[in-house]
CSV table of C-alpha atoms and ligand atoms in Angstrom, one decimal:
chain,number,residue,atom,x,y,z
A,1,MET,CA,16.0,18.1,-10.8
A,2,THR,CA,15.8,21.9,-10.8
A,3,ASN,CA,16.3,24.5,-13.5
A,4,GLN,CA,17.3,28.1,-13.4
A,5,SER,CA,14.3,30.2,-12.7
A,6,LYS,CA,13.6,33.3,-14.9
A,7,ASN,CA,11.2,36.2,-14.6
A,8,LEU,CA,7.7,34.6,-14.6
A,9,THR,CA,5.7,37.7,-13.7
A,10,ASP,CA,3.9,37.8,-17.1
A,11,VAL,CA,2.3,34.3,-16.6
A,12,ASP,CA,-1.5,34.1,-16.1
A,13,TYR,CA,-1.4,31.6,-13.2
A,14,THR,CA,-5.1,31.0,-13.1
A,15,ASP,CA,-5.0,30.0,-16.7
A,16,LEU,CA,-1.9,27.9,-16.1
A,17,ALA,CA,-3.5,26.1,-13.2
A,18,GLN,CA,-6.3,25.0,-15.5
A,19,LYS,CA,-3.9,23.9,-18.1
A,20,ILE,CA,-2.0,21.9,-15.5
A,21,ARG,CA,-5.2,20.1,-14.6
A,22,ARG,CA,-5.8,19.3,-18.3
A,23,TRP,CA,-2.2,18.1,-18.9
A,24,GLY,CA,-2.5,16.0,-15.7
A,25,GLU,CA,-5.6,14.3,-17.1
A,26,GLU,CA,-3.7,13.5,-20.3
A,27,LEU,CA,-1.2,11.7,-18.1
A,28,HIS,CA,-4.0,10.0,-16.1
A,29,LEU,CA,-3.3,12.3,-13.1
A,30,THR,CA,-6.0,14.1,-11.1
A,31,ILE,CA,-4.5,17.4,-9.9
A,32,GLY,CA,-5.0,19.6,-6.8
A,33,ILE,CA,-3.0,22.6,-5.8
A,34,THR,CA,-2.1,23.8,-2.3
A,35,ARG,CA,0.5,25.7,-0.3
A,36,PRO,CA,3.4,23.7,1.4
A,37,VAL,CA,1.8,24.1,4.8
A,38,ILE,CA,0.7,21.2,7.1
A,39,PRO,CA,-2.3,22.1,9.2
A,40,GLN,CA,-1.8,22.0,13.0
A,41,SER,CA,-4.4,19.2,13.4
A,42,HIS,CA,-2.2,16.9,11.2
A,43,GLN,CA,0.9,17.8,13.1
A,44,GLN,CA,-0.8,17.0,16.4
A,45,ALA,CA,-2.1,13.7,15.1
A,46,LEU,CA,1.4,12.7,14.0
A,47,ASN,CA,2.9,13.6,17.3
A,48,ASP,CA,0.3,11.6,19.2
A,49,TRP,CA,0.8,8.6,16.9
A,50,LEU,CA,4.5,8.6,17.5
A,51,ALA,CA,4.2,9.2,21.2
A,52,ASN,CA,2.0,6.0,21.4
A,53,GLY,CA,4.7,4.0,19.5
A,54,TYR,CA,2.2,3.1,16.8
A,55,HIS,CA,5.0,3.5,14.2
A,56,GLY,CA,6.6,0.2,15.4
A,57,GLU,CA,10.0,-0.3,13.9
A,58,MET,CA,9.5,2.5,11.3
A,59,HIS,CA,12.1,4.7,13.1
A,60,PHE,CA,12.4,6.9,10.0
A,61,MET,CA,9.0,8.3,11.0
A,62,THR,CA,10.6,10.0,14.0
A,63,GLN,CA,13.3,11.6,11.9
A,64,HIS,CA,13.3,14.7,9.6
A,65,GLN,CA,10.3,16.3,11.4
A,66,GLN,CA,11.3,19.7,10.2
A,67,GLN,CA,10.9,18.7,6.5
A,68,ARG,CA,7.8,16.6,7.3
A,69,LEU,CA,6.0,19.5,8.9
A,70,ASN,CA,7.3,22.1,6.5
A,71,PRO,CA,7.6,20.8,2.9
A,72,SER,CA,9.2,24.0,1.7
A,73,VAL,CA,12.3,22.9,3.5
A,74,LEU,CA,12.4,19.9,1.1
A,75,HIS,CA,12.7,22.2,-1.9
A,76,GLU,CA,14.0,25.7,-1.4
A,77,GLY,CA,11.8,28.4,-2.9
A,78,CYS,CA,8.7,26.1,-3.0
A,79,ILE,CA,5.5,28.0,-2.7
A,80,SER,CA,3.0,25.6,-4.3
A,81,VAL,CA,2.4,21.9,-4.1
A,82,ILE,CA,0.9,20.2,-7.1
A,83,SER,CA,-0.7,17.1,-5.6
A,84,ALA,CA,-1.5,14.3,-8.0
A,85,ARG,CA,-3.6,11.2,-7.8
A,86,LEU,CA,-3.0,8.1,-10.0
A,87,ASP,CA,-5.6,5.3,-10.0
A,88,TYR,CA,-4.3,1.8,-9.8
A,89,TRP,CA,-7.4,-0.4,-9.5
A,90,THR,CA,-7.5,-3.1,-12.3
A,91,GLU,CA,-10.1,-5.6,-11.3
A,92,THR,CA,-13.5,-6.1,-9.6
A,93,LYS,CA,-14.1,-6.1,-5.9
A,94,GLN,CA,-15.8,-9.5,-6.3
A,95,SER,CA,-12.7,-11.1,-7.8
A,96,ALA,CA,-10.5,-9.6,-5.1
A,97,LEU,CA,-12.8,-10.9,-2.4
A,98,SER,CA,-13.0,-14.4,-4.0
A,99,HIS,CA,-9.2,-14.8,-3.9
A,100,LEU,CA,-9.0,-13.3,-0.4
A,101,GLN,CA,-11.5,-15.9,0.8
A,102,ASN,CA,-9.7,-18.9,-0.8
A,103,PRO,CA,-7.2,-20.0,1.8
A,104,GLN,CA,-5.1,-21.9,-0.7
A,105,LYS,CA,-4.6,-18.8,-2.9
A,106,ALA,CA,-2.2,-16.0,-2.1
A,107,TYR,CA,-3.6,-12.6,-1.5
A,108,ILE,CA,-1.4,-9.7,-2.7
A,109,SER,CA,-2.5,-6.2,-2.1
A,110,ARG,CA,-4.1,-5.0,-5.4
A,111,TYR,CA,-1.7,-2.0,-5.7
A,112,ALA,CA,1.2,-4.4,-6.1
A,113,LEU,CA,0.0,-6.7,-8.8
A,114,GLY,CA,1.8,-4.8,-11.6
A,115,ARG,CA,4.9,-2.6,-12.0
A,116,ASP,CA,6.2,-0.5,-9.1
A,117,TYR,CA,4.2,2.7,-8.9
A,118,HIS,CA,7.1,4.8,-7.7
A,119,LYS,CA,8.8,5.0,-11.0
A,120,ILE,CA,5.6,5.3,-13.0
A,121,LEU,CA,4.2,8.2,-11.0
A,122,ARG,CA,7.5,10.0,-10.7
A,123,SER,CA,7.9,9.8,-14.5
A,124,GLN,CA,4.3,11.2,-15.0
A,125,LEU,CA,5.1,14.1,-12.6
A,126,LYS,CA,8.3,14.8,-14.5
A,127,LYS,CA,6.4,14.8,-17.8
A,128,LEU,CA,3.9,17.3,-16.3
A,129,ALA,CA,6.7,19.6,-15.1
A,130,LEU,CA,8.4,19.5,-18.6
A,131,ARG,CA,5.0,20.3,-20.2
A,132,ILE,CA,4.7,23.3,-17.9
A,133,GLU,CA,8.2,24.4,-18.9
A,134,GLN,CA,7.2,24.1,-22.5
A,135,GLU,CA,4.5,26.6,-21.8
A,136,ILE,CA,6.2,29.1,-19.6
A,137,GLY,CA,9.9,28.4,-19.6
A,138,PRO,CA,12.1,27.1,-16.8
A,139,PHE,CA,11.0,27.1,-13.2
A,140,GLN,CA,12.1,25.3,-10.1
A,141,TRP,CA,10.4,22.0,-9.5
A,142,ARG,CA,11.0,18.6,-7.8
A,143,PRO,CA,8.8,15.5,-7.9
A,144,PHE,CA,8.2,13.3,-4.8
A,145,VAL,CA,6.7,9.8,-4.7
A,146,ASP,CA,7.2,8.3,-1.3
A,147,SER,CA,10.8,9.5,-1.6
A,148,ALA,CA,11.1,12.0,1.2
A,149,PRO,CA,9.4,12.7,4.5
A,150,ILE,CA,6.3,14.3,3.2
A,151,MET,CA,2.7,14.2,4.6
A,152,GLU,CA,1.1,13.4,1.3
A,153,HIS,CA,-2.4,12.7,2.7
A,154,ALA,CA,-2.5,16.0,4.5
A,155,LEU,CA,-1.3,17.9,1.5
A,156,ALA,CA,-3.8,16.1,-0.9
A,157,GLN,CA,-6.6,16.9,1.5
A,158,GLN,CA,-5.6,20.5,1.5
A,159,ALA,CA,-5.4,20.4,-2.3
A,160,GLY,CA,-9.1,19.2,-2.5
A,161,LEU,CA,-8.3,15.6,-3.6
A,162,GLY,CA,-10.4,14.0,-0.9
A,163,PHE,CA,-11.0,13.5,2.8
A,164,ILE,CA,-9.1,11.2,5.2
A,165,GLY,CA,-11.2,8.2,6.1
A,166,LYS,CA,-11.3,6.4,9.5
A,167,HIS,CA,-8.8,3.9,8.1
A,168,THR,CA,-6.4,7.0,7.5
A,169,LEU,CA,-6.3,6.6,3.7
A,170,LEU,CA,-7.5,9.5,1.5
A,171,ILE,CA,-10.9,9.0,-0.1
A,172,HIS,CA,-12.1,10.9,-3.1
A,173,PRO,CA,-15.9,10.9,-3.3
A,174,LYS,CA,-15.8,10.0,-7.0
A,175,ALA,CA,-12.8,7.7,-7.0
A,176,GLY,CA,-12.7,5.9,-3.6
A,177,SER,CA,-9.2,5.3,-2.2
A,178,THR,CA,-7.6,3.0,-4.7
A,179,PHE,CA,-5.0,5.4,-6.0
A,180,PHE,CA,-1.4,6.5,-5.4
A,181,LEU,CA,-0.4,10.1,-4.5
A,182,GLY,CA,2.6,12.1,-5.6
A,183,GLU,CA,3.7,15.7,-5.4
A,184,LEU,CA,5.4,18.3,-7.5
A,185,LEU,CA,6.9,21.0,-5.3
A,186,CYS,CA,7.5,24.2,-7.3
A,187,ASP,CA,8.1,27.9,-7.1
A,188,LEU,CA,5.1,29.0,-9.1
A,189,PRO,CA,2.5,31.2,-7.4
A,190,LEU,CA,-0.4,29.0,-8.6
A,191,PRO,CA,-4.0,29.6,-7.2
A,192,THR,CA,-4.9,26.9,-4.7
A,193,ASP,CA,-7.9,24.6,-4.6
A,194,GLU,CA,-10.3,24.5,-1.8
A,195,ALA,CA,-9.4,22.0,0.9
A,196,THR,CA,-11.7,19.0,1.5
A,197,ASP,CA,-12.9,19.7,5.0
A,198,HIS,CA,-15.9,17.4,5.3
A,199,CYS,CA,-15.2,13.8,6.3
A,200,GLY,CA,-17.5,11.5,4.4
A,201,CYS,CA,-17.4,8.5,6.8
A,202,GLY,CA,-20.5,9.5,8.8
A,203,PRO,CA,-21.5,6.8,11.2
A,204,CYS,CA,-19.8,4.0,9.2
A,205,THR,CA,-17.2,1.9,11.1
A,206,SER,CA,-16.9,-0.9,8.5
A,207,CYS,CA,-13.1,-0.7,8.2
A,208,ILE,CA,-12.6,-0.7,11.9
A,209,ASP,CA,-14.9,-3.7,12.4
A,210,ILE,CA,-13.5,-5.8,9.5
A,211,CYS,CA,-9.7,-5.2,10.1
A,212,PRO,CA,-8.4,-8.8,10.7
A,213,THR,CA,-6.0,-7.7,13.4
A,214,GLN,CA,-8.0,-4.8,14.8
A,215,ALA,CA,-5.2,-2.4,13.8
A,216,ILE,CA,-7.5,0.6,13.5
A,217,VAL,CA,-7.5,1.3,17.3
A,218,ALA,CA,-9.7,4.4,17.0
A,219,PRO,CA,-11.2,6.3,14.1
A,220,PHE,CA,-8.3,7.9,12.1
A,221,THR,CA,-5.6,6.0,14.1
A,222,VAL,CA,-3.8,2.8,12.9
A,223,ASP,CA,-1.4,1.0,15.2
A,224,ALA,CA,1.1,-0.1,12.5
A,225,ARG,CA,2.4,-2.8,14.8
A,226,ARG,CA,-0.9,-4.7,14.2
A,227,CYS,CA,-1.4,-3.7,10.6
A,228,ILE,CA,-0.9,-6.6,8.1
A,229,SER,CA,0.5,-4.2,5.5
A,230,TYR,CA,3.2,-3.1,8.0
A,231,LEU,CA,3.9,-6.7,9.2
A,232,THR,CA,4.2,-8.2,5.7
A,233,ILE,CA,6.0,-5.3,4.0
A,234,GLU,CA,7.8,-3.0,6.5
A,235,TYR,CA,8.6,-5.4,9.3
A,236,ASP,CA,11.4,-7.8,8.7
A,237,GLY,CA,11.5,-9.7,12.1
A,238,VAL,CA,9.6,-12.6,13.7
A,239,ILE,CA,5.9,-12.0,13.6
A,240,ASP,CA,4.1,-12.3,16.9
A,241,GLU,CA,2.4,-15.7,17.1
A,242,SER,CA,-0.9,-14.2,18.2
A,243,LEU,CA,-1.1,-12.2,15.0
A,244,ARG,CA,-0.1,-15.0,12.6
A,245,PRO,CA,-3.5,-16.8,12.4
A,246,LEU,CA,-5.2,-13.5,11.8
A,247,MET,CA,-3.1,-12.8,8.7
A,248,GLY,CA,-4.8,-15.6,6.7
A,249,ASN,CA,-3.5,-15.8,3.2
A,250,ARG,CA,-2.4,-12.1,3.0
A,251,ILE,CA,1.3,-12.4,1.9
A,252,TYR,CA,2.0,-8.8,0.8
A,253,GLY,CA,-0.1,-6.0,2.2
A,254,CYS,CA,-3.8,-6.1,3.0
A,255,ASP,CA,-6.8,-4.5,1.4
A,256,ASP,CA,-9.6,-5.4,3.8
A,257,CYS,CA,-10.3,-1.8,5.0
A,258,GLN,CA,-10.5,-0.7,1.4
A,259,LEU,CA,-12.6,-3.6,0.1
A,260,THR,CA,-15.2,-3.0,2.7
A,261,CYS,CA,-15.3,0.8,2.3
A,262,PRO,CA,-18.6,1.9,0.6
A,263,TRP,CA,-16.7,4.7,-1.2
A,264,ASN,CA,-14.8,2.2,-3.2
A,265,LYS,CA,-17.8,1.4,-5.3
A,266,PHE,CA,-16.6,4.6,-7.1
A,267,SER,CA,-13.0,3.3,-7.6
A,268,LYS,CA,-11.7,4.2,-11.1
A,269,THR,CA,-10.2,1.5,-13.3
A,270,SER,CA,-6.6,2.4,-14.0
A,271,GLN,CA,-5.7,3.6,-17.5
A,272,VAL,CA,-2.1,2.7,-17.0
A,273,SER,CA,-1.2,-0.6,-18.6
A,274,ASP,CA,1.9,-0.9,-16.3
A,275,PHE,CA,-0.4,-1.6,-13.4
A,276,SER,CA,-1.9,-4.7,-15.1
A,277,THR,CA,-1.4,-7.9,-13.2
A,278,ARG,CA,1.9,-9.8,-13.9
A,279,HIS,CA,2.5,-13.5,-13.5
A,280,GLN,CA,-1.2,-14.1,-12.6
A,281,LEU,CA,-0.5,-12.8,-9.2
A,282,ASN,CA,-4.2,-12.0,-8.6
A,283,ASP,CA,-5.0,-15.7,-8.9
A,284,ILE,CA,-2.1,-17.8,-7.8
A,285,SER,CA,-1.8,-20.6,-5.2
A,286,LEU,CA,0.4,-20.3,-2.2
A,287,LEU,CA,2.1,-23.6,-3.1
A,288,THR,CA,3.1,-22.3,-6.5
A,289,LEU,CA,4.7,-19.3,-5.0
A,290,TRP,CA,6.4,-21.4,-2.3
A,291,GLN,CA,8.1,-23.4,-5.1
A,292,TRP,CA,9.8,-20.2,-6.4
A,293,ARG,CA,13.6,-20.2,-5.8
A,294,GLU,CA,15.3,-17.0,-5.0
A,295,ASP,CA,16.5,-16.4,-8.6
A,296,GLU,CA,12.9,-16.9,-9.8
A,297,PHE,CA,11.6,-14.5,-7.1
A,298,LEU,CA,14.1,-11.8,-8.3
A,299,ARG,CA,13.3,-12.4,-11.9
A,300,HIS,CA,9.5,-12.5,-11.6
A,301,PHE,CA,9.5,-9.3,-9.4
A,302,GLU,CA,11.9,-7.3,-11.5
A,303,GLY,CA,10.3,-3.8,-11.5
A,304,SER,CA,7.7,-4.8,-8.9
A,305,PRO,CA,7.3,-3.3,-5.4
A,306,ILE,CA,7.3,-6.8,-4.0
A,307,ARG,CA,11.1,-7.2,-4.8
A,308,ARG,CA,11.8,-4.7,-2.1
A,309,ILE,CA,10.9,-7.0,0.8
A,310,GLY,CA,13.5,-9.5,-0.3
A,311,TYR,CA,13.3,-13.3,-0.6
A,312,GLN,CA,13.5,-14.2,3.1
A,313,GLN,CA,10.7,-11.9,4.2
A,314,TRP,CA,8.6,-13.2,1.3
A,315,ARG,CA,9.2,-16.8,2.5
A,316,ARG,CA,8.3,-15.8,6.0
A,317,ASN,CA,5.0,-14.4,4.8
A,318,LEU,CA,4.3,-17.4,2.7
A,319,ALA,CA,5.1,-19.8,5.5
A,320,ILE,CA,2.5,-18.1,7.7
A,321,ALA,CA,-0.1,-18.2,5.0
A,322,LEU,CA,0.6,-21.9,4.4
A,323,GLY,CA,0.2,-22.5,8.1
A,324,ASN,CA,-3.2,-20.9,7.9
A,325,SER,CA,-4.3,-23.0,4.9
A,326,PRO,CA,-6.3,-26.2,5.4
A,327,TYR,CA,-4.1,-29.3,5.8
A,328,THR,CA,-2.9,-31.1,2.7
A,329,ARG,CA,-0.2,-33.7,2.5
A,330,GLU,CA,1.4,-31.6,-0.3
A,331,THR,CA,1.6,-28.5,1.9
A,332,GLU,CA,3.1,-30.4,4.8
A,333,GLN,CA,5.7,-32.0,2.5
A,334,ALA,CA,6.6,-28.7,0.9
A,335,LEU,CA,7.1,-27.1,4.3
A,336,LYS,CA,9.2,-29.9,5.5
A,337,LEU,CA,11.3,-30.0,2.4
A,338,ALA,CA,12.2,-26.3,2.8
A,339,LEU,CA,13.4,-26.7,6.4
A,340,PRO,CA,17.0,-27.8,5.9
A,341,ASN,CA,17.9,-24.7,3.8
A,342,ALA,CA,15.8,-22.2,5.7
A,343,THR,CA,17.2,-19.2,7.5
A,344,PRO,CA,16.5,-18.9,11.2
A,345,LEU,CA,13.7,-16.4,10.5
A,346,VAL,CA,12.0,-18.5,7.9
A,347,SER,CA,12.6,-21.7,9.8
A,348,GLU,CA,10.8,-20.4,12.9
A,349,HIS,CA,7.7,-19.6,10.8
A,350,ILE,CA,7.9,-23.0,9.0
A,351,HIS,CA,7.8,-24.8,12.3
A,352,TRP,CA,4.8,-22.8,13.4
A,353,ALA,CA,3.1,-23.6,10.0
A,354,LEU,CA,3.7,-27.3,10.5
A,355,GLN,CA,2.1,-27.2,13.9
A,356,GLN,CA,-0.9,-25.4,12.3
A,357,GLN,CA,-1.1,-28.0,9.6
A,358,ALA,CA,-1.0,-30.8,12.2
A,359,LYS,CA,-3.9,-29.1,14.0
A,360,SER,CA,-5.8,-28.7,10.8
A,361,ALA,CA,-5.2,-32.4,9.9
A,362,LYS,CA,-6.6,-33.5,13.2
A,363,THR,CA,-9.7,-31.4,12.8
A,364,GLN,CA,-10.2,-32.8,9.3
A,365,SER,CA,-9.8,-36.4,10.5
A,366,LEU,CA,-12.3,-35.8,13.3
A,367,ARG,CA,-14.8,-34.5,10.8
A,368,GLU,CA,-14.5,-37.8,8.9
A,369,ILE,CA,-15.6,-39.8,12.0
A,370,PRO,CA,-19.3,-40.2,12.6
A,371,VAL,CA,-20.6,-37.8,15.3
A,372,TRP,CA,-22.0,-40.7,17.4
A,373,VAL,CA,-18.5,-42.1,17.6
A,374,THR,CA,-16.8,-38.9,18.7
A,375,LYS,CA,-19.5,-38.3,21.2
A,376,SER,CA,-19.3,-41.8,22.7
A,377,TYR,CA,-15.6,-42.6,22.6
A,378,LEU,CA,-13.4,-39.5,22.1
B,401,SF4,S1,-15.1,1.9,5.6
B,401,SF4,FE1,-16.5,3.5,6.4
B,401,SF4,S2,-15.4,4.4,8.2
B,401,SF4,FE2,-13.9,3.3,7.0
B,401,SF4,S3,-13.0,4.8,5.7
B,401,SF4,FE3,-14.7,3.8,4.5
B,401,SF4,S4,-16.5,5.1,4.9
B,401,SF4,FE4,-14.9,5.7,6.4
């Protein structure tokens, strides 16, 4: 997606940068500008993270390091990075928490309730580039939304879009962390924004303390192998039994570190209607989703990021969540009914879920017996 460059020496780039910010706002984007340079501290943090094996099965993280550490390799002639933030939050923290705390409901990370952000943000970046071309004529540009090895948090921090929190996500002091990031790499010598050097976490450790699997192993370090987002979305294998009970009803991603973060009281409600919740996914029971056949899964998740994990991984995640839900005869029956046609991966997790249901049934029946009976005879 590049165009022939022409002589752009007459352009007032300070004025252009201001216009880019304004056009960004019209597209619901918050813009910051930086050079395509990754600071040494971020490079060291990445190397340490990989050396510790915290990337799990995400082998792609060990590849293309030259591009990752030097974005100008990704797009020849790139001298500026236009970093863009797009808010996705569509509901209240209270409603997210109430569904998270209901073990019979499915919890889906709030970023995934609507349409897939990749296409939406990429399209906004493309519109922004075309708007710039309208003003100054052709220039070289290329949009990125999670589509190449690019250290988007490091670049966004350099572009003044926020600081990196102890949970490793970017936080804007006036917008929290509930947004997506994308980049437009270009050959325009735009003035840069001031980097956000100050970390706003202070003594807070709320995200570290609340993480259900203790995946934030140190401030600013996440062991992906324990992270529920990684386990439910990136990892397609058998999930370690010790982690399954800790996953609760989280079937696609996890928001706990963001829900607890005090900065998210400043989260901005998204202006993009495509992020609105589809199929009542913000308030739907595990059993309803368990009944979806593969064709229904594919149809309901047309254009959704959830489709990417595929039906079997989806069923695996649901089986774990059903195992973590309180015993009901209906749940037990639904799990048993699915066994004959289950793949080995799903079958393993269904068997585990049935064991959990049996334990839950026993606890429930003990609760129904008067205390003096359990004390005297059991
Ligand atoms: S919860 Fe606290 S420690 Fe974690 S990112 Fe937010 S402010 Fe920082």
